[in-house]
XYZ file of N, CA and C in Angstrom:
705
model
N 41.801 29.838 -14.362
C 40.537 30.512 -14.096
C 39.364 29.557 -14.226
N 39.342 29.012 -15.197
C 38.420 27.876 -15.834
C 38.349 26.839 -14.499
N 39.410 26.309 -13.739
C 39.537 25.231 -12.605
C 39.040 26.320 -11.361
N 39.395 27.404 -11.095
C 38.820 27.997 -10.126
C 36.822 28.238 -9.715
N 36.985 28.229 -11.287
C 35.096 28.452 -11.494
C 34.428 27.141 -11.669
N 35.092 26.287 -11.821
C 34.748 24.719 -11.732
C 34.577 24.466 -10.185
N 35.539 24.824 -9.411
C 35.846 24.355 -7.697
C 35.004 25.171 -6.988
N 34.695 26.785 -7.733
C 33.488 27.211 -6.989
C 32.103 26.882 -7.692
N 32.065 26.230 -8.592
C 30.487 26.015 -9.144
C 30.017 24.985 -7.894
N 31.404 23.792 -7.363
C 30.930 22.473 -7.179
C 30.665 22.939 -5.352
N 31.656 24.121 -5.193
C 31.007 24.309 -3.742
C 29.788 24.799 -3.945
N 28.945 25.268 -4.632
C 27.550 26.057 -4.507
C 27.016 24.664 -4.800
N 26.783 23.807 -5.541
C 26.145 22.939 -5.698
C 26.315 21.970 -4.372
N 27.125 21.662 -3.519
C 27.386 20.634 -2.371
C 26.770 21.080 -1.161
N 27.113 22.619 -1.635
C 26.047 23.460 0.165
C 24.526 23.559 -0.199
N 24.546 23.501 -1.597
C 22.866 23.366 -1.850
C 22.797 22.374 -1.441
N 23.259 21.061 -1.855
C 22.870 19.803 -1.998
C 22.593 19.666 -0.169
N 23.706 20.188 0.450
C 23.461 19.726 2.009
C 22.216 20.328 2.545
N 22.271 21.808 1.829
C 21.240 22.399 2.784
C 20.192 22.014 2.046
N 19.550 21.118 1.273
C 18.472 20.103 0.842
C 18.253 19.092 1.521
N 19.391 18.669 2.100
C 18.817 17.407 3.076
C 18.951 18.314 4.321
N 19.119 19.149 4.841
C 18.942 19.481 6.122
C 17.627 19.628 6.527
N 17.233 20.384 4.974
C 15.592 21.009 5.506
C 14.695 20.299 5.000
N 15.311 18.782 4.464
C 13.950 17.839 4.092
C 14.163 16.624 5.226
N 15.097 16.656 6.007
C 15.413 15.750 6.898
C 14.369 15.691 7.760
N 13.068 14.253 8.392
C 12.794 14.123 9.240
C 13.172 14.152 10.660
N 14.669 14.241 10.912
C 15.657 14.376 12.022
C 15.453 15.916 12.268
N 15.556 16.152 13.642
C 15.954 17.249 14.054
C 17.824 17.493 13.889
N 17.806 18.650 13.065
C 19.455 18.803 12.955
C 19.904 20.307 13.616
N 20.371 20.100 14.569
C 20.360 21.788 15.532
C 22.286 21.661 15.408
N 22.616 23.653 15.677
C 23.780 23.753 15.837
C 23.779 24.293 17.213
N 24.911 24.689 17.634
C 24.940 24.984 19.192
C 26.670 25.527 19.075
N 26.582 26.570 19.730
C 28.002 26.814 19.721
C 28.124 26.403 21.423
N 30.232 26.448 21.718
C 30.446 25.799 22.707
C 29.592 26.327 24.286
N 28.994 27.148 24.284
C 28.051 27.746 24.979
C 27.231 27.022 25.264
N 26.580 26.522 24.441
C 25.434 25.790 24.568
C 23.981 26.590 23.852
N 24.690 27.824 23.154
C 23.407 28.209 22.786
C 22.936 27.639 21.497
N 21.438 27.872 20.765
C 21.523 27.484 19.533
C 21.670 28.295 18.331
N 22.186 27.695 17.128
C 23.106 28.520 16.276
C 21.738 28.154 15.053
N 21.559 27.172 15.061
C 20.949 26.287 13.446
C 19.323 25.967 14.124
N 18.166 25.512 13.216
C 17.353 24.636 13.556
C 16.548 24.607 12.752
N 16.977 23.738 11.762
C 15.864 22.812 10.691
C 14.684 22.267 11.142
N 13.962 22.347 9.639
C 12.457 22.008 9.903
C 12.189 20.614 10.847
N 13.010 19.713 10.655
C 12.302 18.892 11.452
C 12.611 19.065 13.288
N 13.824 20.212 13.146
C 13.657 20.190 14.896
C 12.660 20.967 15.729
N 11.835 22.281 14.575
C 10.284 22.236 14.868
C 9.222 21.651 14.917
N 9.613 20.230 14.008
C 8.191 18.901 13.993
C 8.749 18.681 15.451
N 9.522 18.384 15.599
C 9.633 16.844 16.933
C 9.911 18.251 18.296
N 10.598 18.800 18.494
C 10.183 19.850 19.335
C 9.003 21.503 19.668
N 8.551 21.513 18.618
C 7.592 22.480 18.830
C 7.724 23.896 18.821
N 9.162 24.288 18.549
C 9.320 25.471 18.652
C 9.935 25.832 17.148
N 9.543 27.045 16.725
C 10.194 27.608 15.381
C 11.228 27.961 15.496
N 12.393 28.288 14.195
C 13.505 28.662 14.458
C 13.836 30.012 15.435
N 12.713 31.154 14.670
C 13.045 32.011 15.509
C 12.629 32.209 17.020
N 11.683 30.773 17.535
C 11.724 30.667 18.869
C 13.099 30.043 19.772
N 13.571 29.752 18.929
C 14.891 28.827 19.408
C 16.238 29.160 19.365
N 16.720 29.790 17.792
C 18.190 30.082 17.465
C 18.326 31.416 18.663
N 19.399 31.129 19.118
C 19.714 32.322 20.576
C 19.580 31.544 21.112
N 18.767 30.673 21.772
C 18.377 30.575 22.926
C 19.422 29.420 23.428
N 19.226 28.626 25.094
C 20.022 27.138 25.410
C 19.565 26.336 25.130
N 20.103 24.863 24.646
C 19.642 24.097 24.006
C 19.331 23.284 25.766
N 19.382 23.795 26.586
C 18.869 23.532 28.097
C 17.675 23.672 27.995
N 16.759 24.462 27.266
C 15.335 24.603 27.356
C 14.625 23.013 26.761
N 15.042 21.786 26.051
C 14.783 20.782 26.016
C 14.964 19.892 27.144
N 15.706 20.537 27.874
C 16.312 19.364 28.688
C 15.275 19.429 29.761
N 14.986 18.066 30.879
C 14.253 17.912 31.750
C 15.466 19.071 32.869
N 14.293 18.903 33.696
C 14.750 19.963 34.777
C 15.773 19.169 35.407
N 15.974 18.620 35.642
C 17.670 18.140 36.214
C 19.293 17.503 34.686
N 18.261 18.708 34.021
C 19.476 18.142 32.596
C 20.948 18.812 32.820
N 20.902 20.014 33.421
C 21.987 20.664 32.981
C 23.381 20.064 32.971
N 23.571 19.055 34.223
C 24.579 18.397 34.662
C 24.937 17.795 33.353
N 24.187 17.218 32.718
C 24.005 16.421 31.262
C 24.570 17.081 29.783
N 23.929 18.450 30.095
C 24.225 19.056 28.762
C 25.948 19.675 29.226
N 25.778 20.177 30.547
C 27.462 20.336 30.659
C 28.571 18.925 30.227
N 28.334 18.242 30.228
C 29.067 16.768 30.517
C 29.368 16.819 29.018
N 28.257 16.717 28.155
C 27.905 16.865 26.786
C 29.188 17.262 26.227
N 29.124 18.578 26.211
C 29.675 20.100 25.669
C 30.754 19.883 25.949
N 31.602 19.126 27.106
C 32.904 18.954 27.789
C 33.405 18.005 26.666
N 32.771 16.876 26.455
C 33.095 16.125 25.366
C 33.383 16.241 23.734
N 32.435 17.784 23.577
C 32.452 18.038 22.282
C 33.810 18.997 22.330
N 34.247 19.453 23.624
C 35.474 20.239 23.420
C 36.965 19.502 22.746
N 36.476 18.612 23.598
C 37.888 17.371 23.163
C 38.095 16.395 22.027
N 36.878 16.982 20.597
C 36.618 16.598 19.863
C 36.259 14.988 19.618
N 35.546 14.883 20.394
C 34.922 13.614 20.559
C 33.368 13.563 19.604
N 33.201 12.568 18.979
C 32.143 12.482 18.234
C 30.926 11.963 19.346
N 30.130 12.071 19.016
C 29.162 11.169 20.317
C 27.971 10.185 19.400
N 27.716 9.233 19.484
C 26.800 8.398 18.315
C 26.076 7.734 19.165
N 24.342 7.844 18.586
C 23.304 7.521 19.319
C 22.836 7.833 20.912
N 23.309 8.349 21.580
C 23.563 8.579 22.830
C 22.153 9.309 22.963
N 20.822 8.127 23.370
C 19.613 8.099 24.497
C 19.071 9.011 25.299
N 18.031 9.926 25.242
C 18.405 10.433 26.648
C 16.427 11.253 26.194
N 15.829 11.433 27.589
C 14.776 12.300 27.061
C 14.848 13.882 26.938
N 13.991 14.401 26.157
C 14.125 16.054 25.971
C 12.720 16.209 25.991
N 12.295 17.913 26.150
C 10.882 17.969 26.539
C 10.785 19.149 25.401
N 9.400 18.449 25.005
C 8.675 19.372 23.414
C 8.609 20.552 24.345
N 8.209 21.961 23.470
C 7.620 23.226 23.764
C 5.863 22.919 24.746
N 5.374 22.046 24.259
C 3.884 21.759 25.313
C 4.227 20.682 26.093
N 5.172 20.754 26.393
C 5.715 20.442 27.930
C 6.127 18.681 27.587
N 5.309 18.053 26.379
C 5.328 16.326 26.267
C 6.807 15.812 26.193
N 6.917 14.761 27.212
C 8.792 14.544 27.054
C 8.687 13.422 25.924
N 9.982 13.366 25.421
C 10.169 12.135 24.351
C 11.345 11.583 24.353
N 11.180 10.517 24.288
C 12.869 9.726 24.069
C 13.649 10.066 22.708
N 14.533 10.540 22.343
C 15.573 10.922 21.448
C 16.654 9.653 21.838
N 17.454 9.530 20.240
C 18.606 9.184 20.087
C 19.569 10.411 19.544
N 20.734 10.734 19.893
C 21.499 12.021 19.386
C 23.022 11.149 19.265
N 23.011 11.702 18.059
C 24.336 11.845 17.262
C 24.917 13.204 17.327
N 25.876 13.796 18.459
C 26.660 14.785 17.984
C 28.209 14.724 17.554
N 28.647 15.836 16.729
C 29.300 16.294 16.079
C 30.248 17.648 16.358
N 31.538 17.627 16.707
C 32.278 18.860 16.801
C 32.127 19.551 15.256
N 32.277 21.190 15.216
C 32.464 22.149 14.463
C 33.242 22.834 14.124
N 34.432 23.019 13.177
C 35.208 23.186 13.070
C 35.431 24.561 11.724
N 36.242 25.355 12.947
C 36.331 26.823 11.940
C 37.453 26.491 10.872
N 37.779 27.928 10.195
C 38.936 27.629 8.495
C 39.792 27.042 9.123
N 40.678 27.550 10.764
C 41.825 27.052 11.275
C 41.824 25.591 11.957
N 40.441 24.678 11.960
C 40.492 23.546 12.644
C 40.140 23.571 13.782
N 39.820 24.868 14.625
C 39.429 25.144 16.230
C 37.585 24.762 16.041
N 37.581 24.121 16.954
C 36.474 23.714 18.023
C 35.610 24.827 17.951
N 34.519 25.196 17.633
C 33.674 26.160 17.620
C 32.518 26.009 17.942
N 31.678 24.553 17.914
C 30.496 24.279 18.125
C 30.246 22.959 17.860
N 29.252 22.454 17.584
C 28.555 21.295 17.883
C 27.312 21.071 16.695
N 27.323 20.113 16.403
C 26.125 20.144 15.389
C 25.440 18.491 15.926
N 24.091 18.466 16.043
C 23.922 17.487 16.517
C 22.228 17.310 15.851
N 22.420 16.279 15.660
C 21.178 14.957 15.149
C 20.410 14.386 15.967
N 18.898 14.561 16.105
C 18.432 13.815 17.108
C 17.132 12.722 16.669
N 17.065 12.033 16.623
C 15.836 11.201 16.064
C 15.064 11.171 17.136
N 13.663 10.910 16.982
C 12.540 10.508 17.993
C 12.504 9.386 17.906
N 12.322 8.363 19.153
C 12.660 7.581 18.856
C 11.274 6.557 20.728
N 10.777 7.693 21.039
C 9.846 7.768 21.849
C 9.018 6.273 21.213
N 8.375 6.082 20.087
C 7.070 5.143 20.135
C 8.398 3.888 19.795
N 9.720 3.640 19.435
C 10.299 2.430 20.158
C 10.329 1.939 21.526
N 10.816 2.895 22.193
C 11.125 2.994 23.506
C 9.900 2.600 24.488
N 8.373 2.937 23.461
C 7.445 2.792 24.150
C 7.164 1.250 24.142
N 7.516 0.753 22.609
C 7.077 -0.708 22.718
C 8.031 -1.536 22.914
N 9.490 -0.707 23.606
C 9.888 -2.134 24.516
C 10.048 -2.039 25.915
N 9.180 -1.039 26.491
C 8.397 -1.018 27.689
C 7.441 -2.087 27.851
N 6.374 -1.692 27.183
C 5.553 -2.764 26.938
C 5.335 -4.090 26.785
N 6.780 -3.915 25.877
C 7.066 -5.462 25.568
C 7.755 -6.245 26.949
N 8.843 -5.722 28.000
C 9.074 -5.864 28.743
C 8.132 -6.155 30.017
N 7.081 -5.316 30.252
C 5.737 -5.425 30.788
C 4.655 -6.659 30.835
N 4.602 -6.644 29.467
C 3.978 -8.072 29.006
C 4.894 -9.564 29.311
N 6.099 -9.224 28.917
C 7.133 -10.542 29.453
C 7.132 -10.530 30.885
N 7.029 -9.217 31.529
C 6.996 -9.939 32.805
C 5.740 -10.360 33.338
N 4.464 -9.856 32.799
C 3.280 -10.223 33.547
C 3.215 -12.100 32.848
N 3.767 -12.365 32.008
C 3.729 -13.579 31.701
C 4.938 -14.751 32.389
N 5.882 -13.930 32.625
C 6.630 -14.603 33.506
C 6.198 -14.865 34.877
N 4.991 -14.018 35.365
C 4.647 -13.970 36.770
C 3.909 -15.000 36.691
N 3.090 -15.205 35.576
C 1.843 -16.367 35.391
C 2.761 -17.869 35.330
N 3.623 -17.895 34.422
C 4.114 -19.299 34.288
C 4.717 -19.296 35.588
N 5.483 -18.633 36.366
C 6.204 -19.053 37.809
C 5.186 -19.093 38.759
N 4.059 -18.603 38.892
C 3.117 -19.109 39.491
C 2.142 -19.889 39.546
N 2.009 -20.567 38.791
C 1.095 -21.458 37.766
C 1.391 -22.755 38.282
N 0.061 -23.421 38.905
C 0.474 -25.187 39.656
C 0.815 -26.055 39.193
N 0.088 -25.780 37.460
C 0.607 -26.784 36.277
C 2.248 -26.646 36.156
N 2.621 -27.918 35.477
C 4.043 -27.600 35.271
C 4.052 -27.454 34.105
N 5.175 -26.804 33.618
C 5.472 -25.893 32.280
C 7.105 -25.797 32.073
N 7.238 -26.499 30.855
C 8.510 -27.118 30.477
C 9.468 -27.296 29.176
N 10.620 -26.404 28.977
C 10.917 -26.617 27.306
C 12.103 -27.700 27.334
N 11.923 -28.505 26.440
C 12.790 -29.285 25.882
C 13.828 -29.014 25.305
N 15.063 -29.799 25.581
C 16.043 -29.208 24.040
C 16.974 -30.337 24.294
N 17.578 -31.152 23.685
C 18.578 -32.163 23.328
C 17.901 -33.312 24.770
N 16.826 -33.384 24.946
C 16.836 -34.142 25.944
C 16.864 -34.180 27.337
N 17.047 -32.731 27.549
C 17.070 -32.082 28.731
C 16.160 -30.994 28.862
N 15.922 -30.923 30.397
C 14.744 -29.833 30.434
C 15.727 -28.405 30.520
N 15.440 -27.451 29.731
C 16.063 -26.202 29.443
C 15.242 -25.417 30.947
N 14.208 -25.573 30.857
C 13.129 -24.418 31.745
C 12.229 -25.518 32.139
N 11.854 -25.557 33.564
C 11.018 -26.212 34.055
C 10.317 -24.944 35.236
N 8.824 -24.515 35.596
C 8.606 -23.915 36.437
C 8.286 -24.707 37.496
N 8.481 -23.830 38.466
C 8.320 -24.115 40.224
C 7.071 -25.259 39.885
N 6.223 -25.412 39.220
C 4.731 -26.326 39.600
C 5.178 -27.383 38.645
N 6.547 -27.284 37.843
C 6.361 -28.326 37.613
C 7.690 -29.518 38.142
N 8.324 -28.841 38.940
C 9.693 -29.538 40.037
C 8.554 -29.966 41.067
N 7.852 -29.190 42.023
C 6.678 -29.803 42.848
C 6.313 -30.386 42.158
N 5.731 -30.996 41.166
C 4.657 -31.799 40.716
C 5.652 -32.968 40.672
N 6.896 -33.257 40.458
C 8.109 -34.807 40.492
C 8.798 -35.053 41.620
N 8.557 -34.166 42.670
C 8.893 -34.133 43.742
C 10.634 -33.225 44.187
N 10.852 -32.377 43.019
C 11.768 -31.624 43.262
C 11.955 -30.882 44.317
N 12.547 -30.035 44.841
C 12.758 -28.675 45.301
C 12.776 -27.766 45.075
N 12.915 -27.286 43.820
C 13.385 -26.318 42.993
C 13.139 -26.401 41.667
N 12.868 -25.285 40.447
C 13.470 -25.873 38.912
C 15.124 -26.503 38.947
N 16.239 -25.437 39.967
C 17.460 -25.747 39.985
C 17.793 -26.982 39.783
N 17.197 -28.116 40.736
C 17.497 -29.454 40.630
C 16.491 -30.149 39.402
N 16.325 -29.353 38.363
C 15.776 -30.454 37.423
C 16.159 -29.941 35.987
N 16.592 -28.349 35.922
C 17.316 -28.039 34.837
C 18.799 -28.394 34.103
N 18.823 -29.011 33.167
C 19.788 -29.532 32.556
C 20.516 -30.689 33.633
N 20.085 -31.089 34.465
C 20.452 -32.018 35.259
C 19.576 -33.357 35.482
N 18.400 -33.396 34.576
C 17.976 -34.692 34.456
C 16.719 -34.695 33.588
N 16.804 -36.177 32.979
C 16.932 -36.165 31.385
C 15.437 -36.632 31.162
N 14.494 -36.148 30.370
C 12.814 -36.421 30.394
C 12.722 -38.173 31.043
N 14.041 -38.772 30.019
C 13.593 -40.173 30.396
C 13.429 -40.497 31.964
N 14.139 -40.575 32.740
C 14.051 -40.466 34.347
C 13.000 -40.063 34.784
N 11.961 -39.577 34.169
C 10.321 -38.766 34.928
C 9.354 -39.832 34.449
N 9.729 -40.416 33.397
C 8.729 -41.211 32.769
C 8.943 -42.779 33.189
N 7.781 -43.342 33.387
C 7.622 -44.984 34.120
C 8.296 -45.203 33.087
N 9.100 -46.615 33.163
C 9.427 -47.267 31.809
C 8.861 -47.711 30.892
N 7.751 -48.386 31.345
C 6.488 -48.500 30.186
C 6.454 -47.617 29.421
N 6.024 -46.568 29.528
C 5.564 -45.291 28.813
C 6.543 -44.457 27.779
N 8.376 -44.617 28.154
C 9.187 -43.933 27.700
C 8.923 -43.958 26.360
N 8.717 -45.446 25.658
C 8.957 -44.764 23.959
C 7.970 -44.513 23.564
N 6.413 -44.484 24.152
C 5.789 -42.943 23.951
C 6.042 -41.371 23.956
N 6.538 -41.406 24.779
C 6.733 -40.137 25.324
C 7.867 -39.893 24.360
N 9.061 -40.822 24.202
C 10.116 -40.108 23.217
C 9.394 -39.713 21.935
N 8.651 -40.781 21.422
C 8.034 -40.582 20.206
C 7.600 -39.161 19.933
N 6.242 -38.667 21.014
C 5.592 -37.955 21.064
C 6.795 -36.349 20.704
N 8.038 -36.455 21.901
C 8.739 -35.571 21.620
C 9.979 -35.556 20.367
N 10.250 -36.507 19.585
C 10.491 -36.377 18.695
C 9.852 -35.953 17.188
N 8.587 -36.435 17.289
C 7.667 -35.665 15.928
C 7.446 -34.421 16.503
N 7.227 -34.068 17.660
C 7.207 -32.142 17.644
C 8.712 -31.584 17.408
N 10.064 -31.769 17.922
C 10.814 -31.468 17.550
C 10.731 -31.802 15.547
N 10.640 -32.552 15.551
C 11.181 -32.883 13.851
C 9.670 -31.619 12.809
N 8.340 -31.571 13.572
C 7.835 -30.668 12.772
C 6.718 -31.699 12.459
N 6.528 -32.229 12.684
C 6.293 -33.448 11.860
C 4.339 -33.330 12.454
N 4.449 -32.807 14.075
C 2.984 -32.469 14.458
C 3.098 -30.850 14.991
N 1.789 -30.311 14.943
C 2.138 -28.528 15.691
C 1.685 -28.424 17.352
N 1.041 -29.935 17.436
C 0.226 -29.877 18.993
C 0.622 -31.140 19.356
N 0.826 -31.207 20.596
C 0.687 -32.678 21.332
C -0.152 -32.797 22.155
N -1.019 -33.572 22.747
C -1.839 -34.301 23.875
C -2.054 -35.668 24.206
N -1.342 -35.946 25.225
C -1.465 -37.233 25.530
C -0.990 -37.503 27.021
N -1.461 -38.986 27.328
C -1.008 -39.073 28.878
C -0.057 -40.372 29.040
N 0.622 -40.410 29.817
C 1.585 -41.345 30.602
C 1.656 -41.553 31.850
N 2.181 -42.604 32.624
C 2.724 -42.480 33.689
C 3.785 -41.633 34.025
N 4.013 -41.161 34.771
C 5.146 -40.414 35.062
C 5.790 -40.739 36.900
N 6.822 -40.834 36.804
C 7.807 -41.121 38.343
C 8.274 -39.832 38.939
N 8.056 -39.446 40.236
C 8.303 -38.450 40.708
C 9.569 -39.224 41.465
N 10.224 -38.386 41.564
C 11.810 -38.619 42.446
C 12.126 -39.143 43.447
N 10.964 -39.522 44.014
C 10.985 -40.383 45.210
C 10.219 -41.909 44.697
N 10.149 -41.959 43.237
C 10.041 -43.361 42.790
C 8.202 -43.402 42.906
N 7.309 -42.741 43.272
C 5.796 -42.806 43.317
C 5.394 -42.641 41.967
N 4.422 -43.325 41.562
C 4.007 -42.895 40.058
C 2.598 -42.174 40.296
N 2.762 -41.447 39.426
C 1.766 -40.395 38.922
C 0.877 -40.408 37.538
N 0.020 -40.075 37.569
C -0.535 -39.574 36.178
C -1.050 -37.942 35.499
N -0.115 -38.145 34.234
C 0.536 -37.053 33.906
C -0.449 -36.870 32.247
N -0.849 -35.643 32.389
C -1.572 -34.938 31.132
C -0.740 -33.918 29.976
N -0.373 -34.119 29.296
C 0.509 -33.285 28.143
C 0.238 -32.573 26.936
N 0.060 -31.471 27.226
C -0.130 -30.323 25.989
C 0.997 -29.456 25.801
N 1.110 -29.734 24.317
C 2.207 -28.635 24.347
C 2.138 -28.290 22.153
């Protein structure tokens, strides 16, 4: 008797304990039976969606979905039949005032006393103001990629002695064709008059070693058809 009232003290204390993090969870944590309707909906799936429980429990968890979701939430639900877990899985859903947001969802099959498939419990984080700044960030890399590939100056990274990245202005500027013919296929020394080389190594060995944070200086430099040039260096 004594072990029976022990095993039920510790279940009342574990469903408290869960249903404490359910309803202090910043995550939206919704249930859904295999229907698709909703069963559960903790406080935070009224922060990040907008609707209260009793606007929601009953209802399809289709009312988040953008108007061409359903295909999605069926696909979903097919997966949760076959007891498949689903982790992080992306996708946007639309608040109650119409604002869409990027979610990450973690779902979960539900399982009755006998082990049968009953529903779905699923986790969704907001995850919208990431998503926003690697838009942005993507945005910005490319408006800067547009500038250095268009740019007359040439623009160039080093690494063991070889040019890693050279842009279009700066293969025209040695008489290349291409960056193609000057990446990892020929070696700073070859651009530089001979006079000038153990400057120029110098110069690029104290920036590699740390040793300066800026360089400026000038050399001769040989364009590929053997003409010498004069060449200005910041980096």
């Amino acid at each position: 008797m004594n072990r029976g009232r022990e095993r039920a003290g510790w279940h009342a204390y574990a469903e408290s304990w869960y249903r404490a993090v359910v309803e202090s969870s910043d995550d939206a944590i919704v249930g859904k039976d295999l229907d698709g309707f909703i069963t559960s909906w903790n406080p935070g799936a009224e922060r990040m969606f907008g609707y209260g429980a009793e606007e929601a429990i009953g209802r399809p968890i289709a009312m988040l979905f953008p108007a061409d979701g359903a295909k999605e939430e069926g696909a979903l639900l097919a997966r949760v039949r076959t007891g498949e877990h689903i982790r992080h899985y992306e996708a946007e859903r639309v608040r109650k005032d119409g604002r869409v947001i990027a979610v990450s969802v973690s779902i979960s099959p539900v399982l009755d006393g006998a082990g049968r498939i009953v529903g779905a419990s699923k986790i969704a984080r907001d995850i919208t103001e990431r998503k926003n700044a690697e838009l942005a960030l993507r945005e910005s890399e490319g408006r800067f990629r547009a500038l250095v590939e268009q740019s007359l100056i040439g623009i160039y990274v080093i690494q063991d002695d070889r040019f890693r990245y050279v842009n279009p202005g700066f293969a025209a500027m040695f008489g290349y064709d291409s960056p193609a013919d000057v990446i990892d296929r020929v070696e700073v020394a070859e651009l530089v008059d001979p006079a000038d080389r153990r400057t120029v190594a110098d110069h690029v060995r104290r920036r590699l070693a740390g040793d300066i944070d800026e360089i400026h200086y000038g050399f001769v430099g040989r364009r590929r058809d053997g003409i010498a040039i004069d060449v200005e260096v910041h980096g």
